[in-house]
Coordinates of C-alpha atoms in Angstrom, one line a residue:
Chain X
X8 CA -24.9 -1.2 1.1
X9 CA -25.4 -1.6 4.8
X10 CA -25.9 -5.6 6.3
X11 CA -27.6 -6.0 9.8
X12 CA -26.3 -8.6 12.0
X13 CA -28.9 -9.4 14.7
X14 CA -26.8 -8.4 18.1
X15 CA -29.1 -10.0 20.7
X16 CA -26.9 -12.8 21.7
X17 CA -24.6 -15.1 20.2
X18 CA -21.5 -14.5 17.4
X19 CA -22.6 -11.6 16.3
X20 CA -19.2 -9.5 16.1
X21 CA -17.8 -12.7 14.5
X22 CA -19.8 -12.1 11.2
X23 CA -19.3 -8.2 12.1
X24 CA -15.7 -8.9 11.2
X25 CA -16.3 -10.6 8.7
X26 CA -18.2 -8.1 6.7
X27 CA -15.5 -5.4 7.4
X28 CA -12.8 -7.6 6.0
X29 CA -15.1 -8.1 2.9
X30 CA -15.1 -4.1 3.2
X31 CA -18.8 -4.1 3.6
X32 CA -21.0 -1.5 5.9
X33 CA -22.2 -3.5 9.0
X34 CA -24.9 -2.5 11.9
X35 CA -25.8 -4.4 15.1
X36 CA -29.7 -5.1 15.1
X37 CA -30.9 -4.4 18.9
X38 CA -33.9 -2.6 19.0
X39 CA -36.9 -1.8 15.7
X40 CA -35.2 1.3 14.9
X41 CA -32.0 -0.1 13.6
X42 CA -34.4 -2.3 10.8
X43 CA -34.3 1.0 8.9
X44 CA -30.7 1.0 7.9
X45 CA -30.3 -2.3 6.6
X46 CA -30.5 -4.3 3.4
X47 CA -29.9 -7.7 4.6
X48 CA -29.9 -9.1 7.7
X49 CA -27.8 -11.9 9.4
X50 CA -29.1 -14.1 12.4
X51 CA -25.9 -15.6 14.4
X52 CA -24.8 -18.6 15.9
X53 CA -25.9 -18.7 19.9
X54 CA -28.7 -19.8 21.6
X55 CA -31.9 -19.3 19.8
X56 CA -34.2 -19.7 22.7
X57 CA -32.4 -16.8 24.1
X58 CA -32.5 -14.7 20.3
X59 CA -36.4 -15.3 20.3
X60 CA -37.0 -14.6 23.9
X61 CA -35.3 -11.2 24.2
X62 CA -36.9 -10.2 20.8
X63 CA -40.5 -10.9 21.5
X64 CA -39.9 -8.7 24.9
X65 CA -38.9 -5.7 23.0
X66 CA -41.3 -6.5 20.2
X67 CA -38.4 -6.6 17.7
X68 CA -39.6 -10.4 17.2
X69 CA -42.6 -8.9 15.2
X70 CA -41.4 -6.4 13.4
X71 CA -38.2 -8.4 12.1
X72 CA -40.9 -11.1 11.4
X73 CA -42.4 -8.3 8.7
X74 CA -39.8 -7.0 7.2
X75 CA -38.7 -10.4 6.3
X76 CA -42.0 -11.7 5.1
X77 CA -41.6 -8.1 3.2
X78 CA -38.5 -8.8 1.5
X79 CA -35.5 -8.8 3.6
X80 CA -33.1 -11.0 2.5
X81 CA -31.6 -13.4 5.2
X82 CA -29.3 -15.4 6.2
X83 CA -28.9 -17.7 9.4
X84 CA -26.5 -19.7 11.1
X85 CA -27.0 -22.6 13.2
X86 CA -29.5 -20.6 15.6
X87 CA -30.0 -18.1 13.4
X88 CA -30.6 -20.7 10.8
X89 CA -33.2 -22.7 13.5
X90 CA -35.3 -19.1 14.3
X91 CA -35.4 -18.7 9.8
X92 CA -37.4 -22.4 9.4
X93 CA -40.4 -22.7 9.2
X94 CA -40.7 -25.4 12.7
X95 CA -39.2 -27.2 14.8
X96 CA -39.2 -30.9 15.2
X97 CA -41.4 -32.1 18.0
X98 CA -41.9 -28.7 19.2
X99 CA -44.8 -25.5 18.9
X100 CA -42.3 -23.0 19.1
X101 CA -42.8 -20.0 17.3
X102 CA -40.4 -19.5 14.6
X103 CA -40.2 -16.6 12.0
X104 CA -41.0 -19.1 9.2
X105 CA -38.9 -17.8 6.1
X106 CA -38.0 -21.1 4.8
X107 CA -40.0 -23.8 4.2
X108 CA -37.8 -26.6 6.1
X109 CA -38.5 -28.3 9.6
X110 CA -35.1 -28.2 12.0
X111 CA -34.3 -30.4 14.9
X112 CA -32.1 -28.8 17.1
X113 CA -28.8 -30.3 18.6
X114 CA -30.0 -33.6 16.4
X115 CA -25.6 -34.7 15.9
X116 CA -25.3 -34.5 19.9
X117 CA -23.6 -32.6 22.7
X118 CA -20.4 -30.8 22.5
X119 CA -18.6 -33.8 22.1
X120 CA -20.2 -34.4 19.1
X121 CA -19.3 -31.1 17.9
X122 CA -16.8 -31.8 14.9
X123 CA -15.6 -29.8 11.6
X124 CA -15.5 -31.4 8.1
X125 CA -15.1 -30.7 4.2
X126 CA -18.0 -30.0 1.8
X127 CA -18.5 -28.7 -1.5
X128 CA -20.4 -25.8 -2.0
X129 CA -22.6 -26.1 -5.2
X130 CA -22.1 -22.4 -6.3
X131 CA -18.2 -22.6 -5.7
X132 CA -17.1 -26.2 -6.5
X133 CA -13.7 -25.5 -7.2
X134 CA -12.4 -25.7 -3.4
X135 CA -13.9 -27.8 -0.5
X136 CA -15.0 -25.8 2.5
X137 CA -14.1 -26.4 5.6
X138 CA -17.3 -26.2 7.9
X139 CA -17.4 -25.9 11.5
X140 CA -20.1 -28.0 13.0
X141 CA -21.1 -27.2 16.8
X142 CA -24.5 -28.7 18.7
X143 CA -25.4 -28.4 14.9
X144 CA -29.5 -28.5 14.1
X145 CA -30.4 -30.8 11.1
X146 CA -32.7 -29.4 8.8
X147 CA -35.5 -32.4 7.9
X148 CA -38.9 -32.1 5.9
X149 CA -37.7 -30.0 3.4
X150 CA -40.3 -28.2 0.8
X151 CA -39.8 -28.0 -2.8
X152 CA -38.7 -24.4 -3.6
X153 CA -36.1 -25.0 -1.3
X154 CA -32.8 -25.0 -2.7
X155 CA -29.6 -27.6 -1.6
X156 CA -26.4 -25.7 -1.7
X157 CA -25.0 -28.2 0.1
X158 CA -24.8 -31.4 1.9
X159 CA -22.2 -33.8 4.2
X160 CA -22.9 -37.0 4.5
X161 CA -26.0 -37.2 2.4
X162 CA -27.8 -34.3 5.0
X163 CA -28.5 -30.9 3.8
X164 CA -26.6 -28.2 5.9
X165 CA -27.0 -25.0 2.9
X166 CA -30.0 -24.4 1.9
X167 CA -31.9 -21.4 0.1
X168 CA -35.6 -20.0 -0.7
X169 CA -35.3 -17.2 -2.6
X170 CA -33.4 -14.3 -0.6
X171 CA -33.2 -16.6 2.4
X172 CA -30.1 -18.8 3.3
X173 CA -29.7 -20.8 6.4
X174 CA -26.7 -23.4 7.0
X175 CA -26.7 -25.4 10.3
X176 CA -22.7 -25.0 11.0
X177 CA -20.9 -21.5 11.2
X178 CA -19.2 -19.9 8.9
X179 CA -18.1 -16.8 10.9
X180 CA -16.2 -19.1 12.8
X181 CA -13.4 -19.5 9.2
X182 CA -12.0 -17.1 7.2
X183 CA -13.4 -18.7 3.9
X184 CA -15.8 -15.4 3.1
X185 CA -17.2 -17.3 0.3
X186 CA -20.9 -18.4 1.6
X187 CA -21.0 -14.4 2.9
X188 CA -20.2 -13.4 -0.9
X189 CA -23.3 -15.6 -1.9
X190 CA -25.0 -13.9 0.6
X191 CA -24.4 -10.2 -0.6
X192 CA -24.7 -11.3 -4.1
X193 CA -28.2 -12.4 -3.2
X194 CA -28.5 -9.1 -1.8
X195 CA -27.2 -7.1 -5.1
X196 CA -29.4 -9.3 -7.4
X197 CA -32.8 -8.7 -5.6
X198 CA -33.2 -12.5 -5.1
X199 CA -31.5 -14.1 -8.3
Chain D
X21 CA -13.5 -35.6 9.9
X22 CA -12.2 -33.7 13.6
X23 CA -13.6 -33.4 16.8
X24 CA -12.2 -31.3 19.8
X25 CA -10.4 -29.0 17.9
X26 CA -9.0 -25.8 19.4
X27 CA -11.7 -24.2 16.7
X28 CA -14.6 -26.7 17.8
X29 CA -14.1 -26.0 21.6
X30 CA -13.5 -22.1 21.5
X31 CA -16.7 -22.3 19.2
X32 CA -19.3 -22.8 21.7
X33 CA -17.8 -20.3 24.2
X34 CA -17.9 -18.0 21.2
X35 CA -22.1 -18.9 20.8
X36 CA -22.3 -17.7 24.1
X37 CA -21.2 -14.4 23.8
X38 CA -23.6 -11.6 24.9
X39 CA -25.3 -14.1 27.0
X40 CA -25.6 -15.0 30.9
X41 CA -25.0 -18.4 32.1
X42 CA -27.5 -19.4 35.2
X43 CA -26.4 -21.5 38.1
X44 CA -29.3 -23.9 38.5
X45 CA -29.4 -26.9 41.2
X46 CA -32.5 -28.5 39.8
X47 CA -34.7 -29.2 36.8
X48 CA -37.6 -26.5 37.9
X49 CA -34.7 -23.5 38.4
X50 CA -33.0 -25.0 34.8
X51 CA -36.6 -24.3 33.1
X52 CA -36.6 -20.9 34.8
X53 CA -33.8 -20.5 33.4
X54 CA -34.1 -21.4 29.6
X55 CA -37.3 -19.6 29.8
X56 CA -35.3 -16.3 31.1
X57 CA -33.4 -16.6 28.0
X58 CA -30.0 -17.9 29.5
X59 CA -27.5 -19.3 26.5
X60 CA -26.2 -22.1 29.2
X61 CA -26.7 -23.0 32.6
X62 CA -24.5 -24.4 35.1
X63 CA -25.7 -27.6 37.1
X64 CA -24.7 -27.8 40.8
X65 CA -25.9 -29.6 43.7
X66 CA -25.6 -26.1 45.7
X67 CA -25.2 -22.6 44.5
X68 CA -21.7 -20.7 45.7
X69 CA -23.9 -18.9 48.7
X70 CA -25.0 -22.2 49.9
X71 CA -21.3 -23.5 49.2
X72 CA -20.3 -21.1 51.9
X73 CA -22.9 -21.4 54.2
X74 CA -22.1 -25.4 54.1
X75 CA -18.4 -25.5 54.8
X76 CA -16.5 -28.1 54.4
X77 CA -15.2 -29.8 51.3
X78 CA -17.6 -28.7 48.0
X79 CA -16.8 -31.4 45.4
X80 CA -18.3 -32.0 41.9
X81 CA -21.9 -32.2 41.6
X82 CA -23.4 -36.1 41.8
X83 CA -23.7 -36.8 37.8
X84 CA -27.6 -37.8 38.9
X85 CA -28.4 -33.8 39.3
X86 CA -26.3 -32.8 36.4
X87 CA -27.8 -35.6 33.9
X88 CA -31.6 -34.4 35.2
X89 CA -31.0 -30.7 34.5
X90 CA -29.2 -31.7 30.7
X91 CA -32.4 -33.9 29.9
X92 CA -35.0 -31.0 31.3
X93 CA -33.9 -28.3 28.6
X94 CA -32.3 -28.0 25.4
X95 CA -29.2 -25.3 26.7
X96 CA -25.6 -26.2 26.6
X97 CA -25.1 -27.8 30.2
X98 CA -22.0 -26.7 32.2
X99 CA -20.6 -28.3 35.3
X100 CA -18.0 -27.5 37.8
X101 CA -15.0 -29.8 39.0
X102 CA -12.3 -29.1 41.4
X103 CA -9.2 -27.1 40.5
X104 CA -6.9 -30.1 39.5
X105 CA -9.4 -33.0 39.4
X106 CA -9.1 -34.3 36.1
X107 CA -10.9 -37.7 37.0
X108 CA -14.0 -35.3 38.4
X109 CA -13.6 -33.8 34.7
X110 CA -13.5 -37.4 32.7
X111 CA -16.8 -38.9 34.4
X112 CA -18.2 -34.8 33.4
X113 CA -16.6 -35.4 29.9
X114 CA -18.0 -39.4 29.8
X115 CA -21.8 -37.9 30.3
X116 CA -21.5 -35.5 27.6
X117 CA -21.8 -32.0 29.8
X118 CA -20.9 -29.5 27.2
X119 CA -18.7 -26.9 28.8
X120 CA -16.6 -27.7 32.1
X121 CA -15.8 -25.2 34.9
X122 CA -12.6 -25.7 36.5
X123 CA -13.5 -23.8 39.4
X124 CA -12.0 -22.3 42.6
X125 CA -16.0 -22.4 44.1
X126 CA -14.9 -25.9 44.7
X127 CA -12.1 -27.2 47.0
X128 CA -9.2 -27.8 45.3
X129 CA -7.8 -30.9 44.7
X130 CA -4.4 -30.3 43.5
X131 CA -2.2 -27.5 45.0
X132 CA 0.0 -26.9 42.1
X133 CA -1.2 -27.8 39.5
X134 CA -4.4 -27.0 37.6
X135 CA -5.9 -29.7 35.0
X136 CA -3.7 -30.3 31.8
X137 CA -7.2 -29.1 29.7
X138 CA -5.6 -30.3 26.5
X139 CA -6.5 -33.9 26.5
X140 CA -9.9 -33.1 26.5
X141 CA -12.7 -32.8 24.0
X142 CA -15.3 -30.9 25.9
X143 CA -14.2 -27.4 26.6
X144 CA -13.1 -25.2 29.8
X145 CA -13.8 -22.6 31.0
X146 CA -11.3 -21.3 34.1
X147 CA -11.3 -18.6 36.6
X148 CA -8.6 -15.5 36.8
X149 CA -7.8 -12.5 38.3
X150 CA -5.6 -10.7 36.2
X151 CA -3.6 -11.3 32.5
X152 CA -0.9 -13.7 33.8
X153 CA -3.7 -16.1 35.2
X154 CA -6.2 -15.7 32.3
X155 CA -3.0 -17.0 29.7
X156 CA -2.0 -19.2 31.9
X157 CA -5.3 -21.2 32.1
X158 CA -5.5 -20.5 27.9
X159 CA -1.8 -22.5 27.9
X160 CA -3.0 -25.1 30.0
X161 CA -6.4 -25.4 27.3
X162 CA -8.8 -23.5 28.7
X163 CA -11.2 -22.6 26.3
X164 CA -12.7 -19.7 28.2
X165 CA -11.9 -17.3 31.1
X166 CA -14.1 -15.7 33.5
X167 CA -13.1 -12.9 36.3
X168 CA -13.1 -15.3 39.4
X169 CA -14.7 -12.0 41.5
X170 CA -16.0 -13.3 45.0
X171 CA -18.6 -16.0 44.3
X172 CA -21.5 -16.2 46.7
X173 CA -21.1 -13.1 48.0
X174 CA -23.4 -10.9 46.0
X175 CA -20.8 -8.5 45.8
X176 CA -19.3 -7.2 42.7
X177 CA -16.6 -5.4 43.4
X178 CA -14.0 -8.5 43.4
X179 CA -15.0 -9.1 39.8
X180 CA -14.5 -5.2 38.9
X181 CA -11.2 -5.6 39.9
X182 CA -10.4 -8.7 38.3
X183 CA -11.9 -7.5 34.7
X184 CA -10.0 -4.1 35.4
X185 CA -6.9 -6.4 36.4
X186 CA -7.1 -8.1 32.7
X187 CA -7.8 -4.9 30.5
X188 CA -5.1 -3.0 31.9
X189 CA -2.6 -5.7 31.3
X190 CA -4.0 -6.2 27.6
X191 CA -3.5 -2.2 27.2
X192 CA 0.1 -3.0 28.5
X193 CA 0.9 -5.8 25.7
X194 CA -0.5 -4.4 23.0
X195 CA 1.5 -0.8 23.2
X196 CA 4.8 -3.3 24.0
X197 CA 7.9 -3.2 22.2
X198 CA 9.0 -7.2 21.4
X199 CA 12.0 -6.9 24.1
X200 CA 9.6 -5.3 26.4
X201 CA 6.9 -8.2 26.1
X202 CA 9.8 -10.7 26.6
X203 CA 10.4 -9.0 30.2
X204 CA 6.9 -9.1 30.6
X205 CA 6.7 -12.5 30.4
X206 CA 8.9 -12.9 33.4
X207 CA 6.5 -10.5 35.5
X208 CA 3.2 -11.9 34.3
X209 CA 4.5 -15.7 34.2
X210 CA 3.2 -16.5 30.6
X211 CA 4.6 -17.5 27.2
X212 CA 5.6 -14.7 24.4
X213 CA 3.9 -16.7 22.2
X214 CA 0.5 -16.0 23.5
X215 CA 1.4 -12.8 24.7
X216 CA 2.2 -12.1 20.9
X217 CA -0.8 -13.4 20.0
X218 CA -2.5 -11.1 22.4
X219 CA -0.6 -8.3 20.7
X220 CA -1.9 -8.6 17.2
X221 CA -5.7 -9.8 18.0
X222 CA -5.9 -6.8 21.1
X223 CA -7.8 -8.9 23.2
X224 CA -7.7 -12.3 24.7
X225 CA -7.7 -15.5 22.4
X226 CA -10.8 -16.9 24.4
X227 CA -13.9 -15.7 24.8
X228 CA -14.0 -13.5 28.3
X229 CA -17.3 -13.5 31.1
X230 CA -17.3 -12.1 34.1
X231 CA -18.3 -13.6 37.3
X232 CA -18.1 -14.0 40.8
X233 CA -20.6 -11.9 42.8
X234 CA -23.0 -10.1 40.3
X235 CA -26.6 -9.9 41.3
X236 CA -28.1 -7.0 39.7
X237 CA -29.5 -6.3 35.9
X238 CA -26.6 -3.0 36.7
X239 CA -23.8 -5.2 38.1
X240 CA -24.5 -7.3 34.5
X241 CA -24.4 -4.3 32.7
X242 CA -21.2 -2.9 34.5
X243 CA -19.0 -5.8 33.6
X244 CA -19.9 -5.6 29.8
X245 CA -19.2 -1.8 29.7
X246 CA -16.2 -3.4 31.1
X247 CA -15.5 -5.6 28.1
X248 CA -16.7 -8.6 29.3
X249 CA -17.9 -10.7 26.5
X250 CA -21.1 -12.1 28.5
X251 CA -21.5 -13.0 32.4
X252 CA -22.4 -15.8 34.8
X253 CA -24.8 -15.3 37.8
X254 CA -24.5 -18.0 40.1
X255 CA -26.6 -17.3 43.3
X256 CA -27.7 -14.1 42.3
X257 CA -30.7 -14.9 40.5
X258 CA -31.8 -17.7 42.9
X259 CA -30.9 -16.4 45.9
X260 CA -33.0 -13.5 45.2
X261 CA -36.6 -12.6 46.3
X262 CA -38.0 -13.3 42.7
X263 CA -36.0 -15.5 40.7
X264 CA -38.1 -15.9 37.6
X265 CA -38.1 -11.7 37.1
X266 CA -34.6 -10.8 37.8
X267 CA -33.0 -13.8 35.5
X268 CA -35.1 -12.3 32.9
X269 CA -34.1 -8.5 33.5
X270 CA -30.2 -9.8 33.3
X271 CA -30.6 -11.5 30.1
X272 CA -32.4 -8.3 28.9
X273 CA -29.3 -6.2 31.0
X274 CA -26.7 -7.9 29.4
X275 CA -28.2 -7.5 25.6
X276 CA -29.1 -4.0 26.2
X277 CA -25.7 -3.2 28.5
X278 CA -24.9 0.1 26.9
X279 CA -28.7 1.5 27.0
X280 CA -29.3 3.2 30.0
X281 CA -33.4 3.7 29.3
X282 CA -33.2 -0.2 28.8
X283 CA -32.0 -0.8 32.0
X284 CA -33.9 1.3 34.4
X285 CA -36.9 -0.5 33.2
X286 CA -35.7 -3.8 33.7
X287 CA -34.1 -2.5 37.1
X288 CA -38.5 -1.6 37.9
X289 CA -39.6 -3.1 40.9
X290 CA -37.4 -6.0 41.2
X291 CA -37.8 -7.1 44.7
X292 CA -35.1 -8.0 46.9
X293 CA -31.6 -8.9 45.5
X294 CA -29.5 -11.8 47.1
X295 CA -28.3 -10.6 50.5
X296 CA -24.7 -9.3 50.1
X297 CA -21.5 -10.0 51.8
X298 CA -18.5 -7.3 52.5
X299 CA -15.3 -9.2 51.4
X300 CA -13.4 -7.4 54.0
X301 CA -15.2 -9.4 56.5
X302 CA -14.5 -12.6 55.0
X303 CA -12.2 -15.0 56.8
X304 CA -9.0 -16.0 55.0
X305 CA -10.2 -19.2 54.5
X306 CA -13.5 -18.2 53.3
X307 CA -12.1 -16.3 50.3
X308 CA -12.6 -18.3 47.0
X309 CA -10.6 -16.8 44.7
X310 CA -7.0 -17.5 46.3
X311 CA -7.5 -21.0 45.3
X312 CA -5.3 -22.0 42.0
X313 CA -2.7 -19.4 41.0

């Protein structure tokens, strides 16, 4: 199995390493050509403006946009999580709309605000996780096949729709691989 | 519940990785910028180029500039203070700027002694020239390092050196023998802890950028081939003949540093760069990146 880590901008080598210590095949996704090889892709933590700018440019914007809506099971985090929903509060920026949840972006702050804390994960309840919170996005208006995996403080920062999983703080910043594990077990059961 | 942890603050340098960071002096040149694709931008009340052409003493921006650029777009905002000024860097910290720059553009305010970083939340990022300064700023809290290169001047060879400067002391730590590294600390002026750290993670702790003097799509390019980690332009975009293009073909240089085809597009007809400056003719006291040590 090979996982494709969208290398635009952002954390990407972070969930690189990752992968290799889960002693998984990675690629860097820069350009339509590198789509091929891939399974499953993950979109980083960074700037998502910047992600969505530089990948409608080299057309990779569309083409990523149709694999997904083929099939291609995702996962996104923070940014990458923002670009996978289906809009963004109070804006018409395009989004590749894989899940059906509205995000607002930076809605806990600035920096400042930035802060880590424990949850529970639903699918692994035997150990809180410690998640890593930075600008974070909220995810709000959320449609009824999506999925809570989990939540702090009574907000949703987990979520899944079928082969699609977004969380709005960033696990490739810890070295708990277990929401990465979900991930490629999504990816070995074809969805379920 | 924690805020400001190490984690936290070497977190949002980490989301800026592969990405350029814009100087911007107004709203108009910040929505340039987010539109470019930038990850951050850095408010100022004058780029580095006009820093130099002012003179006298450059001091942090008024908090009325930086608050208009942080409400015109949705990027991390960045701000600079002066090399030791830790009130400049508590008002910066009180408004909520994400990321500050503890930064030799400005005069410093403190000749020995650079900002004790750690009794901050928001981050820092700090200037160097070689491996002793980058883990000096890194003991002092910095939660980023750039090359210092030659701001303002357009010119790119100071920051070639500086990035040079660092990877060849990284090479030298991490082929070091323990009773070796404990020498080195003496030469270099840093702790063996870090340098041990340095050792077993064969890089720096902190995300790395380059800076100081880059003004092409190619000088972007050049520094990541390097192994910087992303790279600030400060006058170089706006200084240029056509701001809106070249910010965009640096984003796209930086993303796409290792692909040469990529490049010579965005390299196409890009009008005038930012008139350059040869740092031999600078005046002693015109040279930035002597300030701090």
């Amino acid at each position: 199995m090979n996982i494709g880590i969208l290398a635009l901008q952002g954390a990407f080598l972070e969930h690189q390493k990752i992968l290799t210590k889960m002693g998984l095949n990675s690629s860097l996704v820069k350009e339509t050509s590198d789509l091929d090889k891939i399974e499953g892709i993950i979109l980083p933590g960074g700037e998502s403006t910047s992600m969505r700018l530089i990948s409608q440019r080299k057309k990779l914007w569309s083409e990523l946009k149709l694999r997904l809506n083929l099939g291609l099971p995702a996962f996104g985090t923070c940014a990458g999580a923002i670009l996978l929903s289906k809009s963004i509060v109070e804006e018409d920026t395009e989004t590749l709309g894989l899940i059906d949840v509205q995000v607002k972006r930076n809605a806990y702050g600035r920096q400042v605000d930035s802060f880590d804390d424990f949850i529970d994960l639903k699918f692994s309840p035997e150990k809180a996780y410690l998640a890593i919170f930075i600008r974070a996005p909220r995810f709000e208006k959320i449609g009824p096949q999506v999925e809570l995996l989990a939540e702090h403080q009574n907000q949703p920062v987990l979520l899944r729709e079928k082969n699609v999983i977004i969380s709005s703080f960033h696990p490739e910043l810890t070295d708990d691989l277990r929401i990465h594990s979900y991930f490629i077990d999504i990816i070995k059961n074809k969805g379920r | 519940m924690d805020k400001g942890t190490v984690t936290i603050k070497r977190g949002l340098a980490q989301m800026f990785k592969g990405g350029v960071i814009m100087d911007v002096v107004n709203p108009e040149q910040a929505l340039i910028a987010e539109e470019a694709g930038a990850c951050a931008v850095m408010a100022l009340e004058r780029v580095p180029a006009d820093i130099r052409a002012h003179g006298g003493v450059a001091r942090m921006a008024d908090p009325k500039i930086i608050e208009q650029i942080m409400n015109a777009v949705s990027l991390p905002v960045m701000a600079k203070v002066r090399i030791g000024h830790f009130v400049e860097a508590q008002i910066l910290e009180s408004m909520g700027v994400d990321f500050i720059d503890e930064s030799e553009v400005l005069t410093p305010a403190d000749e020995n002694y650079h900002i004790n970083k750690h009794n901050f939340k928001t981050p820092f990022v700090c200037g160097a020239r070689d491996i002793g300064e980058a883990l000096r700023r890194i003991a002092e809290g910095a939660s980023m390092i750039r090359t210092k290169g030659e701001a303002g001047t357009g010119n790119v060879v100071e920051a070639v050196k500086h990035i040079r400067a660092v990877n060849d002391g990284l090479r030298k730590i991490v082929s070091m023998e323990l009773e070796e590294l404990v020498r080195y600390t003496k030469e270099i002026g840093s702790s063996l802890e870090l340098l041990l750290e340095v050792k077993e993670l064969k890089r720096l702790p902190v995300v790395n950028f380059a800076a100081g003097g880059i003004a092409t799509p190619a000088d972007a390019a050049l520094m990541m081939q390097l192994g910087c980690d992303g790279v600030f332009v400060g006058s170089g975009i706006f200084k240029s003949q056509n701001p809106a293009i070249r910010a965009k073909a640096i984003v796209d240089a930086v993303t796409y540093f290792n692909k040469p085809e990529v490049l010579k597009e965005v390299s196409y007809g890009l009008g005038e760069a930012m008139p350059g400056l040869e740092i031999l003719k600078l005046k002693e006291e015109e040279i930035m990146q002597k300030r701090g040590w």
